[in-house]
mmCIF file of C-alpha atoms (C1' of nucleotides) in Angstrom:
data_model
loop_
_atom_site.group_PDB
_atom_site.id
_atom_site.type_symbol
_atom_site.label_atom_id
_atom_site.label_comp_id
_atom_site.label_asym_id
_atom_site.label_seq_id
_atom_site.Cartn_x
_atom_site.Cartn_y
_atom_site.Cartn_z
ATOM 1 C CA UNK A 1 8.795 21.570 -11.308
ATOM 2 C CA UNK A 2 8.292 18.022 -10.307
ATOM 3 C CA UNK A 3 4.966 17.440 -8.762
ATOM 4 C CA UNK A 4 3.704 14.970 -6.613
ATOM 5 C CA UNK A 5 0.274 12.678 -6.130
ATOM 6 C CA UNK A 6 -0.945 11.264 -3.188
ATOM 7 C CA UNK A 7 -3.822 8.087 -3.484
ATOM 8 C CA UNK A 8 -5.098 7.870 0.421
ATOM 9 C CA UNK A 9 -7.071 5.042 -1.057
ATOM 10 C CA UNK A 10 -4.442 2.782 -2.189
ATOM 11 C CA UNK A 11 -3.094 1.871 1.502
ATOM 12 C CA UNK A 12 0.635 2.560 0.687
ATOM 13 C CA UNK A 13 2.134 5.066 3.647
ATOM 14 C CA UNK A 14 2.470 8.415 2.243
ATOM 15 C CA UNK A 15 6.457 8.464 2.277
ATOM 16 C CA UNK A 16 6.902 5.139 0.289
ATOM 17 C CA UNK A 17 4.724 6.940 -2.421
ATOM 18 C CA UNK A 18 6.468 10.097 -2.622
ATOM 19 C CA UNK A 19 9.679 7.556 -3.136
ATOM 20 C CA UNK A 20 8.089 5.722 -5.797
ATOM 21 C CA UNK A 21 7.301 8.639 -7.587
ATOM 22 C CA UNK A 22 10.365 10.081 -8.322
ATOM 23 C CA UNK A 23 11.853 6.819 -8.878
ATOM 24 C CA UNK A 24 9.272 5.885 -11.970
ATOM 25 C CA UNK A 25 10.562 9.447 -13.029
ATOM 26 C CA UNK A 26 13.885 8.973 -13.152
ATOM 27 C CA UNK A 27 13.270 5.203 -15.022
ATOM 28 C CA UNK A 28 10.790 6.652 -17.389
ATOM 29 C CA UNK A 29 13.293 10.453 -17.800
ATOM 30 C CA UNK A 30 10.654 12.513 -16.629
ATOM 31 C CA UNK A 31 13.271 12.972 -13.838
ATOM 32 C CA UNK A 32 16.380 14.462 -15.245
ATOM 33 C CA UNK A 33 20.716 14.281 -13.281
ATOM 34 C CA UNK A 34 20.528 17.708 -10.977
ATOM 35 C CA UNK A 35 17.208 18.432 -11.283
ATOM 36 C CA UNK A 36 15.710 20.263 -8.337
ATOM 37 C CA UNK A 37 13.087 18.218 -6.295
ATOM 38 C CA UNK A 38 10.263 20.542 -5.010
ATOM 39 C CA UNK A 39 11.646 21.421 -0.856
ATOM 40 C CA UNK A 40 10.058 19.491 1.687
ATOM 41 C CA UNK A 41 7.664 22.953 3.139
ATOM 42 C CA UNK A 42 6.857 23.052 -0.412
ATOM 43 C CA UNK A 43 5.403 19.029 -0.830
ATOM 44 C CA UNK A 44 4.179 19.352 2.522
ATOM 45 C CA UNK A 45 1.977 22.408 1.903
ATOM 46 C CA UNK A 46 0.869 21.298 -1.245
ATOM 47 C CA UNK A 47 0.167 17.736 0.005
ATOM 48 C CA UNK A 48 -1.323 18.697 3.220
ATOM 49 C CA UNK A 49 0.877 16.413 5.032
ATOM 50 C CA UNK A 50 3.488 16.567 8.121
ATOM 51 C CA UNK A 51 7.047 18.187 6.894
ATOM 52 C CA UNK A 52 8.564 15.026 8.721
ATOM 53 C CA UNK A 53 6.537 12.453 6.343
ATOM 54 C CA UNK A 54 8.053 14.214 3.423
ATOM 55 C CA UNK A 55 11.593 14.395 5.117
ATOM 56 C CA UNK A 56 11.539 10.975 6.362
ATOM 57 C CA UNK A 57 10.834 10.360 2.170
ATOM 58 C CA UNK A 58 13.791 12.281 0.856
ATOM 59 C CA UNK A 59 15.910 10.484 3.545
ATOM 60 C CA UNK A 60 15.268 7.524 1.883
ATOM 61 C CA UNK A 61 16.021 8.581 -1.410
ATOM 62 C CA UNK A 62 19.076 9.470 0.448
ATOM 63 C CA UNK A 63 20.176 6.485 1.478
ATOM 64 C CA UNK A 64 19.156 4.864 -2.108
ATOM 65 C CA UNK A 65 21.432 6.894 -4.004
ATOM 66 C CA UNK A 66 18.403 8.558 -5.606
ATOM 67 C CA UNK A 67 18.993 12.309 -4.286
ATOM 68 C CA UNK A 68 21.115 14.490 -2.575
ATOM 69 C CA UNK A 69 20.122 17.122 -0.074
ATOM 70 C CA UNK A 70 22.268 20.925 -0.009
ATOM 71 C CA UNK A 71 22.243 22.326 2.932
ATOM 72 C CA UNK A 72 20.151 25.786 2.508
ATOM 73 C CA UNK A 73 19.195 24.714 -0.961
ATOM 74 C CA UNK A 74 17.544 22.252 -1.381
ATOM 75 C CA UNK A 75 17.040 18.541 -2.787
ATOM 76 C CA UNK A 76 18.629 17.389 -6.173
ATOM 77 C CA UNK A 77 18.036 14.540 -7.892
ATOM 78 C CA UNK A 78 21.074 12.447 -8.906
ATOM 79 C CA UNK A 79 20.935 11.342 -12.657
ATOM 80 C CA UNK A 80 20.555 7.317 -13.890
ATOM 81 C CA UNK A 81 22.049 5.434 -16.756
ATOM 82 C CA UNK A 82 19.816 3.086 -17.294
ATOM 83 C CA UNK A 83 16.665 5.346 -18.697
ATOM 84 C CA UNK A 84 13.925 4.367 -21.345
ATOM 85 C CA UNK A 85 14.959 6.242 -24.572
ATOM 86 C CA UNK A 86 12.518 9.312 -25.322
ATOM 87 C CA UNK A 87 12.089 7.574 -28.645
ATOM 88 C CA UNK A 88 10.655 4.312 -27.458
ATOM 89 C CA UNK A 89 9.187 5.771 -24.194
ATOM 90 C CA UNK A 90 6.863 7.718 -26.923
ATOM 91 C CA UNK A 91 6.312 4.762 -28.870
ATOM 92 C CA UNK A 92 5.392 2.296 -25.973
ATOM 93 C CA UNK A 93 3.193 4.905 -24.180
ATOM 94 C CA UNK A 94 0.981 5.368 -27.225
ATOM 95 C CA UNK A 95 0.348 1.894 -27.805
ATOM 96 C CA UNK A 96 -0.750 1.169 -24.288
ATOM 97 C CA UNK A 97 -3.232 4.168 -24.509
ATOM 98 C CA UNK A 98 -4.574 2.830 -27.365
ATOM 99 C CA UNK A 99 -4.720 -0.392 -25.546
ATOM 100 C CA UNK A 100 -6.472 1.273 -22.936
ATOM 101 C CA UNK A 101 -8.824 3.432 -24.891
ATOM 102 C CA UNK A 102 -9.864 -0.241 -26.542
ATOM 103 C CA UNK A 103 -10.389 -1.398 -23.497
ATOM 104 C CA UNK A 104 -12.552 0.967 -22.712
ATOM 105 C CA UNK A 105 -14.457 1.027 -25.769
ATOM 106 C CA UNK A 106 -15.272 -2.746 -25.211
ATOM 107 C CA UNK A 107 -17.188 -2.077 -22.206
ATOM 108 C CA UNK A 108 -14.472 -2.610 -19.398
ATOM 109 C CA UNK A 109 -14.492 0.279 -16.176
ATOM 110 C CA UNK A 110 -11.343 1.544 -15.096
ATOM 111 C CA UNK A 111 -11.629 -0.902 -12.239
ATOM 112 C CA UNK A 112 -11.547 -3.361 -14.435
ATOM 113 C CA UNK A 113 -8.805 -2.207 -16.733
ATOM 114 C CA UNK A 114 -6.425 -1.711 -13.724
ATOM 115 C CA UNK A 115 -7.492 -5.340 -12.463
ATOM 116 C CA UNK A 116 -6.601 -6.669 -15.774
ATOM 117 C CA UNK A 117 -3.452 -5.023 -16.443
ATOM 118 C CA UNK A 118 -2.611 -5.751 -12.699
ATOM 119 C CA UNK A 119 -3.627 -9.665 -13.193
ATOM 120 C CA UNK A 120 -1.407 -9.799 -16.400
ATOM 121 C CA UNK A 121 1.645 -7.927 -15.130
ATOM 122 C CA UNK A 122 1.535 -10.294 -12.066
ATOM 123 C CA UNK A 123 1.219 -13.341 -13.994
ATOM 124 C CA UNK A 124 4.147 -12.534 -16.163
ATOM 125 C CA UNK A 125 6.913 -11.926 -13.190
ATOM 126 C CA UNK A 126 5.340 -14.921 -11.498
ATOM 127 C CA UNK A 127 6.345 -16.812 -15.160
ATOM 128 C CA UNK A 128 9.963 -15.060 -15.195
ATOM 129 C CA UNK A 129 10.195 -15.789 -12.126
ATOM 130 C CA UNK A 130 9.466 -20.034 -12.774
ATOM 131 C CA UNK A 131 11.661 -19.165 -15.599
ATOM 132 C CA UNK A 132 14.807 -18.662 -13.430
ATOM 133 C CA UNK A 133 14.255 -21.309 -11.603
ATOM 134 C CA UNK B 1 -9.339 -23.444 -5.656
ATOM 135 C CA UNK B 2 -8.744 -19.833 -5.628
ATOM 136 C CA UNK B 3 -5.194 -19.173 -4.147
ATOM 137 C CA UNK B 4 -3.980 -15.764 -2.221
ATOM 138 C CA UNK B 5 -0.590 -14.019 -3.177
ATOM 139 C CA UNK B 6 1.164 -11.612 -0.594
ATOM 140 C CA UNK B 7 3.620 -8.912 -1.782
ATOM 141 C CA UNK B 8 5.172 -7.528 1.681
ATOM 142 C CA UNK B 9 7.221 -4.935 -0.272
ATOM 143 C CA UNK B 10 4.428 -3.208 -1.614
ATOM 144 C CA UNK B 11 3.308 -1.701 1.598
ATOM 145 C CA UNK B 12 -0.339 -2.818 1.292
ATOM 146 C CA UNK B 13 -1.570 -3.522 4.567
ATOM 147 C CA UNK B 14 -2.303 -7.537 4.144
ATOM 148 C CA UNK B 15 -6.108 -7.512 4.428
ATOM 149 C CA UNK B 16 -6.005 -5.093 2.001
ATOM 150 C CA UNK B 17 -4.030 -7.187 -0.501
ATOM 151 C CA UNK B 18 -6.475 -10.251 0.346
ATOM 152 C CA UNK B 19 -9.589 -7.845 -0.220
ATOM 153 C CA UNK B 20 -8.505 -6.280 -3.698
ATOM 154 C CA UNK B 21 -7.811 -10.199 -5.052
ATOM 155 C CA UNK B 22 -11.132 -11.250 -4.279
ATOM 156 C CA UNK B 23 -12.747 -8.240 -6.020
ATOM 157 C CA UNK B 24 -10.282 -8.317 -8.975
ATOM 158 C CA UNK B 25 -11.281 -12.590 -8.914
ATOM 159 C CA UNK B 26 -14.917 -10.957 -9.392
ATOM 160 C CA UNK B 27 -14.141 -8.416 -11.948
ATOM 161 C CA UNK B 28 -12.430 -10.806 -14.624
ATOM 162 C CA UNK B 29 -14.549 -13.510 -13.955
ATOM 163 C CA UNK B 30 -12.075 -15.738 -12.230
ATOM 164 C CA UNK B 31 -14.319 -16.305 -9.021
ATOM 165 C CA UNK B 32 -17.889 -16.723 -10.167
ATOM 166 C CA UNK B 33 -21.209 -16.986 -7.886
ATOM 167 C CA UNK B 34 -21.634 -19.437 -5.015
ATOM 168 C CA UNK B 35 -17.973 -20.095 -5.358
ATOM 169 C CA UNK B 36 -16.651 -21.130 -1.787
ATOM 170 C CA UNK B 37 -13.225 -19.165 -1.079
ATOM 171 C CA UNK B 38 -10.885 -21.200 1.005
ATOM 172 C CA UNK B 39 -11.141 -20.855 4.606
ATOM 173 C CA UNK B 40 -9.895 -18.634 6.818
ATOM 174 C CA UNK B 41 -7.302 -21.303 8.623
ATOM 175 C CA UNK B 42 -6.578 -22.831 5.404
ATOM 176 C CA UNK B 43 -5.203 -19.230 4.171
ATOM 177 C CA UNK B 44 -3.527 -18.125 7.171
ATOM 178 C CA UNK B 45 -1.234 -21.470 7.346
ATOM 179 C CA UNK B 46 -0.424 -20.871 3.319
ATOM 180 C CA UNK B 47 0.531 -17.578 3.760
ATOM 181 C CA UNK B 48 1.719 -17.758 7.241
ATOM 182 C CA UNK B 49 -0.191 -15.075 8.588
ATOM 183 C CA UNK B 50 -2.560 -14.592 11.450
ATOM 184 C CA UNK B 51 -6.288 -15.809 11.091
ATOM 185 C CA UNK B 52 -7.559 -12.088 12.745
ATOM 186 C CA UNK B 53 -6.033 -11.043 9.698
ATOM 187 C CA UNK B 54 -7.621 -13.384 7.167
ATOM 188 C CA UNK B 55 -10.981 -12.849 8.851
ATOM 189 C CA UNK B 56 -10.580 -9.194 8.656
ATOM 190 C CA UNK B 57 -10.399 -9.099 5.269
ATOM 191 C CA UNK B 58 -13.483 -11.832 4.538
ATOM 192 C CA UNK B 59 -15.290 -9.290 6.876
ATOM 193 C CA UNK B 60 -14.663 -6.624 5.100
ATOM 194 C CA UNK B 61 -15.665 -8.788 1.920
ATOM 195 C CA UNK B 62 -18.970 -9.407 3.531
ATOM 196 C CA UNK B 63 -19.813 -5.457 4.276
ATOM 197 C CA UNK B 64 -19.367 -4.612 0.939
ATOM 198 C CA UNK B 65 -21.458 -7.617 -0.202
ATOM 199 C CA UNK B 66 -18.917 -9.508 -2.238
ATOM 200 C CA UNK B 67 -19.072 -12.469 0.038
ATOM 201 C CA UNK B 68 -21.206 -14.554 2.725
ATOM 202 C CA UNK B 69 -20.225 -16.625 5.526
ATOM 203 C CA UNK B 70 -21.867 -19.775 6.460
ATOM 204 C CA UNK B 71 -22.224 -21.009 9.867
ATOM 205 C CA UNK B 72 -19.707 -24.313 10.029
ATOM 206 C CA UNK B 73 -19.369 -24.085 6.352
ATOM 207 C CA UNK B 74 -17.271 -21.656 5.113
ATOM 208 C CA UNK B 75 -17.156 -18.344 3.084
ATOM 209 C CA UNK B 76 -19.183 -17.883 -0.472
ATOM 210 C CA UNK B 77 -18.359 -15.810 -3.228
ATOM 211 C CA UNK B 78 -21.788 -13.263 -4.119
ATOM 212 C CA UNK B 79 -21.558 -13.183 -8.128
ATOM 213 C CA UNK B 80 -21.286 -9.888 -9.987
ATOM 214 C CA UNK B 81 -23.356 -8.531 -13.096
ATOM 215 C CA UNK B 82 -20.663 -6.375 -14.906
ATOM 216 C CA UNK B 83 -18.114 -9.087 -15.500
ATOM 217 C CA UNK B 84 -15.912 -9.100 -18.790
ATOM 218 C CA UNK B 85 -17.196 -11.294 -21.457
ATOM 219 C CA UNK B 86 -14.976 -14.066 -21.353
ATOM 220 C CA UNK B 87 -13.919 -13.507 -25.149
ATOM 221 C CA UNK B 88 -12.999 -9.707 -24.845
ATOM 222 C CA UNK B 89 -11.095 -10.724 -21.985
ATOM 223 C CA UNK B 90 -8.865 -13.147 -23.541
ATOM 224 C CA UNK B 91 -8.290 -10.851 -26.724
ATOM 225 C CA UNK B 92 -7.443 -7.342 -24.244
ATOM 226 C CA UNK B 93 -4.940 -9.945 -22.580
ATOM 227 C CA UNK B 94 -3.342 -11.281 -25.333
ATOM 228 C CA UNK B 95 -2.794 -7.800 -26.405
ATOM 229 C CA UNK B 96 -1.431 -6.872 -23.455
ATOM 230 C CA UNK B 97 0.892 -9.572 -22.868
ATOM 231 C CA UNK B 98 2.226 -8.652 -26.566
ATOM 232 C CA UNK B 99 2.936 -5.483 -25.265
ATOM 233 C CA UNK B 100 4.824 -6.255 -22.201
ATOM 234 C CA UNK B 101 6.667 -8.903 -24.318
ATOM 235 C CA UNK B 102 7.457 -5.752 -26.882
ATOM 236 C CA UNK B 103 8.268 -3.348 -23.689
ATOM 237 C CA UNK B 104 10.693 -6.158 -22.409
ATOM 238 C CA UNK B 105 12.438 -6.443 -26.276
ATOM 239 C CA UNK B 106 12.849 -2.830 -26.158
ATOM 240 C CA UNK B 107 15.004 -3.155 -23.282
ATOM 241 C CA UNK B 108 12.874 -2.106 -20.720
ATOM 242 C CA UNK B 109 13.430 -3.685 -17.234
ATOM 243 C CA UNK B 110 9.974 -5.075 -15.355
ATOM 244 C CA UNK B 111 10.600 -2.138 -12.993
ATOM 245 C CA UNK B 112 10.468 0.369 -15.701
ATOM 246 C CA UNK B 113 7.361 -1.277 -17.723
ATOM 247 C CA UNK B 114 5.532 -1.337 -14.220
ATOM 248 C CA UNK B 115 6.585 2.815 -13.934
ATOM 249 C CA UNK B 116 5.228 3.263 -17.313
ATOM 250 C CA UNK B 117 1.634 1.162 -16.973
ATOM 251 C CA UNK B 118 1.242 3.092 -13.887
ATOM 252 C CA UNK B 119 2.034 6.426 -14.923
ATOM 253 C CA UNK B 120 -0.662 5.669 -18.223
ATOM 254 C CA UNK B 121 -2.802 4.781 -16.019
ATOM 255 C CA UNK B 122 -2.363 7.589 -13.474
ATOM 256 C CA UNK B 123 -2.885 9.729 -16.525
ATOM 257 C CA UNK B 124 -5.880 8.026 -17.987
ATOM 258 C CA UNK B 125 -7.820 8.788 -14.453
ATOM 259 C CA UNK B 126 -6.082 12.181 -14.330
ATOM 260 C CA UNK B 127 -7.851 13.128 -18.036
ATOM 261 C CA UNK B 128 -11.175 11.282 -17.295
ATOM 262 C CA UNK B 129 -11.977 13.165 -14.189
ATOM 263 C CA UNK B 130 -10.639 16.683 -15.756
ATOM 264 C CA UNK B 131 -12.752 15.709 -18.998
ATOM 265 C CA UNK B 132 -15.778 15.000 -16.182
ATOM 266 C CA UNK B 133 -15.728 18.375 -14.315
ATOM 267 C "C1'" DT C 1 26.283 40.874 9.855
ATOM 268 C "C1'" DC C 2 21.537 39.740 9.657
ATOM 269 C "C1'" DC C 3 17.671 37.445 7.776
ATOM 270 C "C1'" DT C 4 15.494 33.951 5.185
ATOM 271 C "C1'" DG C 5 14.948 29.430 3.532
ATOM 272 C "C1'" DT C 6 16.845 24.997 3.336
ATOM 273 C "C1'" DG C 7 17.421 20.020 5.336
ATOM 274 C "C1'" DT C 8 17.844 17.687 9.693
ATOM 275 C "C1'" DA C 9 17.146 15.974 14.589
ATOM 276 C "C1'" DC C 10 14.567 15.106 18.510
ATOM 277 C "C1'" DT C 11 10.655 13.934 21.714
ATOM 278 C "C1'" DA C 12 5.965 12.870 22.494
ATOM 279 C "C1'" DT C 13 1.610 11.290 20.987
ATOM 280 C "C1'" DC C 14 -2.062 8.985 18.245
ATOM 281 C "C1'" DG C 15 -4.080 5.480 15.278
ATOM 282 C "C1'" DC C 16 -4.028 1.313 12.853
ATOM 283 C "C1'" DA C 17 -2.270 -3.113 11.057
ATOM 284 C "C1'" DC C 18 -0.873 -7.231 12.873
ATOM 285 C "C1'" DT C 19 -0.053 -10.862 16.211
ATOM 286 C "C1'" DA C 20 -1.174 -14.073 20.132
ATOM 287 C "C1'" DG C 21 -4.303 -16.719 22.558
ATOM 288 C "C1'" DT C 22 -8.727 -18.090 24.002
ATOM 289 C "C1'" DA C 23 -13.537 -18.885 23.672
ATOM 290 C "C1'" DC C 24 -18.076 -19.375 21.506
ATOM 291 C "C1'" DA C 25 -22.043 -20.572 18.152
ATOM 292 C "C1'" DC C 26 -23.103 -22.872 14.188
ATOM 293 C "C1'" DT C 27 -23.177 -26.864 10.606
ATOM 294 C "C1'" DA C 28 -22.244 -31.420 8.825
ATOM 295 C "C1'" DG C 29 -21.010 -36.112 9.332
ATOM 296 C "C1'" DT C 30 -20.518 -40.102 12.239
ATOM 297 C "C1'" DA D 1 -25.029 -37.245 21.138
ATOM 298 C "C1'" DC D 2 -20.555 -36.551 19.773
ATOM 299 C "C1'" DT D 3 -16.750 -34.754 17.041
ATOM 300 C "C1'" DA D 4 -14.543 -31.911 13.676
ATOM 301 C "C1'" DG D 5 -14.428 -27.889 11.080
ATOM 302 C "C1'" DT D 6 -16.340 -23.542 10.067
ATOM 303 C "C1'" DG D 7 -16.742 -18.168 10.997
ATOM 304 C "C1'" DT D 8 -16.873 -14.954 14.791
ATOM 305 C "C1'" DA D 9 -15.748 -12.255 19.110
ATOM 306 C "C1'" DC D 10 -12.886 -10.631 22.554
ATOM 307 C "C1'" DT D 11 -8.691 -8.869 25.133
ATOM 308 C "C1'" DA D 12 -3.943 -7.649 25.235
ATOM 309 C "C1'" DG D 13 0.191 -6.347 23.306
ATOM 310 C "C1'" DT D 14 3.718 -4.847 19.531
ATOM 311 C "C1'" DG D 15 5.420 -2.185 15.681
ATOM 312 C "C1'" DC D 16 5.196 1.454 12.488
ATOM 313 C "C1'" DG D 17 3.264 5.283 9.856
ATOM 314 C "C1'" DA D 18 1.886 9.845 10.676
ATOM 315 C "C1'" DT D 19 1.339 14.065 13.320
ATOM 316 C "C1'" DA D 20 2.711 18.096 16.353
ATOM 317 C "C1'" DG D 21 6.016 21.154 17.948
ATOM 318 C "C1'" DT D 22 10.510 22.775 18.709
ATOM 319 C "C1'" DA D 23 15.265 23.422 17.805
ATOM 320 C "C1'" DC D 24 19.590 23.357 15.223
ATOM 321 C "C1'" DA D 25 23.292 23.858 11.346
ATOM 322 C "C1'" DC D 26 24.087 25.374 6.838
ATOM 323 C "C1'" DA D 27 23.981 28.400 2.392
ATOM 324 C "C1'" DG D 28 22.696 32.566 -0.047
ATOM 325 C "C1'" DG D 29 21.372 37.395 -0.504
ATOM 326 C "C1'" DA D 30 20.532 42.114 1.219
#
DNA sequence: TCCTGTGTACTATCGCACTAGTACACTAGT
DNA sequence: ACTAGTGTACTAGTGCGATAGTACACAGGA
C-alpha cells in the first residue's frame, strides 16, 4: 500500500504534500492506473493529522484528474501515459545515488547536497526558461 | 549583488524562501563573510513584496547567526567554516548538470527529473537515519 | 435489513503568513 | 546641524491552512 511522508520542517501545508506525493508516484510508476490510495481515516491516523486535511488533499487530486473517489470504497488512482520507463527509471536512479554517495564521500553534508542539487536544478529551468524566450 | 528568487507555487511561506537562499548562498560559497546582502527596501520593491516580510526573514537570519544588521548601514553576511571547496564544487556540478542533461535525453520531463531527485533524496535521508538508529 | 466503512459537507475556531501604514533610532555624507 | 538611507518596532487587519466535531449519502457484507 501506498504510504505517505510528512516534513513539518519544510513549510509546505500538509495537503499540498500529500498531493505531491502521489503525483511524483504516478510520474516516476511507483503509482500504478486503479491502484487503491490508502482511505482518508487511514492517512489521517497514521499521519496524526485532521481527516479534513487529508480530504481536502484527495479533493484536489479530484479536481486534477489524478484520482477518483467510490463511494463506500474508497480512493483510486487514475493511471498516466506519460510514465518514466522501469528500465531507465532504474538506470537514472542509480547514477544519481552514486552521484550522491560521491558527494558525500567528498566531504559535502546532506544540507549541502540538497542545496547543491537544489541550486543546479534551479539554474537549469531558469536557462530553459531564457531558452524559450 | 546577491539577488532573491520567489516561487509562489511552491507553498513556501516567503520568508522562508528568502531564509533557505541565504543559507544555501553560505553553504556553496556563493555569499562569503562580511558580504552586505541587499537591503530590506531594495528586496521588497524587486520582488514586490512587503518590507515586514523581508525583515522577517533577515531577523530570522540574525537569530540563527548567519547575518548582522548595522545601524544605518545595512545587513552583513557572518561567514561559515564548512563551505565546499570551490574545486569539488564545480566538478559535483558539472556532474550533475550531465545528469539532468542525460535525464532530459531520456525523455524525462523537468517535472519528472524533479520527482525523481526528490524521491533519491527522500531515500538517502530515509537510509541514513535507519543506518543511524 | 442492519451494520460497517467509505468519501463528503458543514460550521466554528485557532494560528500564522502577509499586508498596510506609521514611527523611531542609528549611521554616513553633506 | 541637516538630510538620506538603513534596520527595527508597533498596531491593525486579511486570508488561508489546519483543527474539532457533527452529520449525511453511498456501497458492501453478514
Amino acid at each position: 500500500m501506498f504510504a505517505f511522508r510528512l516534513d513539518s520542517r519544510s513549510g509546505v501545508p500538509t495537503y499540498l504534500q500529500l498531493v505531491e506525493q502521489v503525483r511524483r508516484g504516478l510520474l516516476l510508476g511507483y503509482l500504478v492506473d486503479g491502484e487503491q490510495l490508502p482511505t482518508v481515516r487511514e492517512v489521517a491516523a497514521a499521519l496524526v493529522v485532521n481527516p479534513n486535511t487529508v480530504a481536502k488533499a484527495y479533493r484536489e487530486l479530484e479536481r486534477a484528474g489524478l484520482a477518483a473517489p467510490r463511494a463506500g470504497q474508497g480512493t483510486f488512482v487514475i493511471g498516466n501515459d506519460d510514465q518514466v520507463p522501469h528500465g531507465v527509471h532504474v538506470k537514472l536512479a542509480a547514477r544519481l545515488r552514486a552521484w550522491v554517495r560521491s558527494a558525500h564521500e567528498a566531504g559535502l553534508a546532506p544540507e549541502q547536497v540538497r542545496a547543491l542539487v537544489t541550486t543546479v536544478l534551479d539554474d537549469e529551468n531558469t536557462a530553459a526558461r531564457t531558452e524559450a524566450a
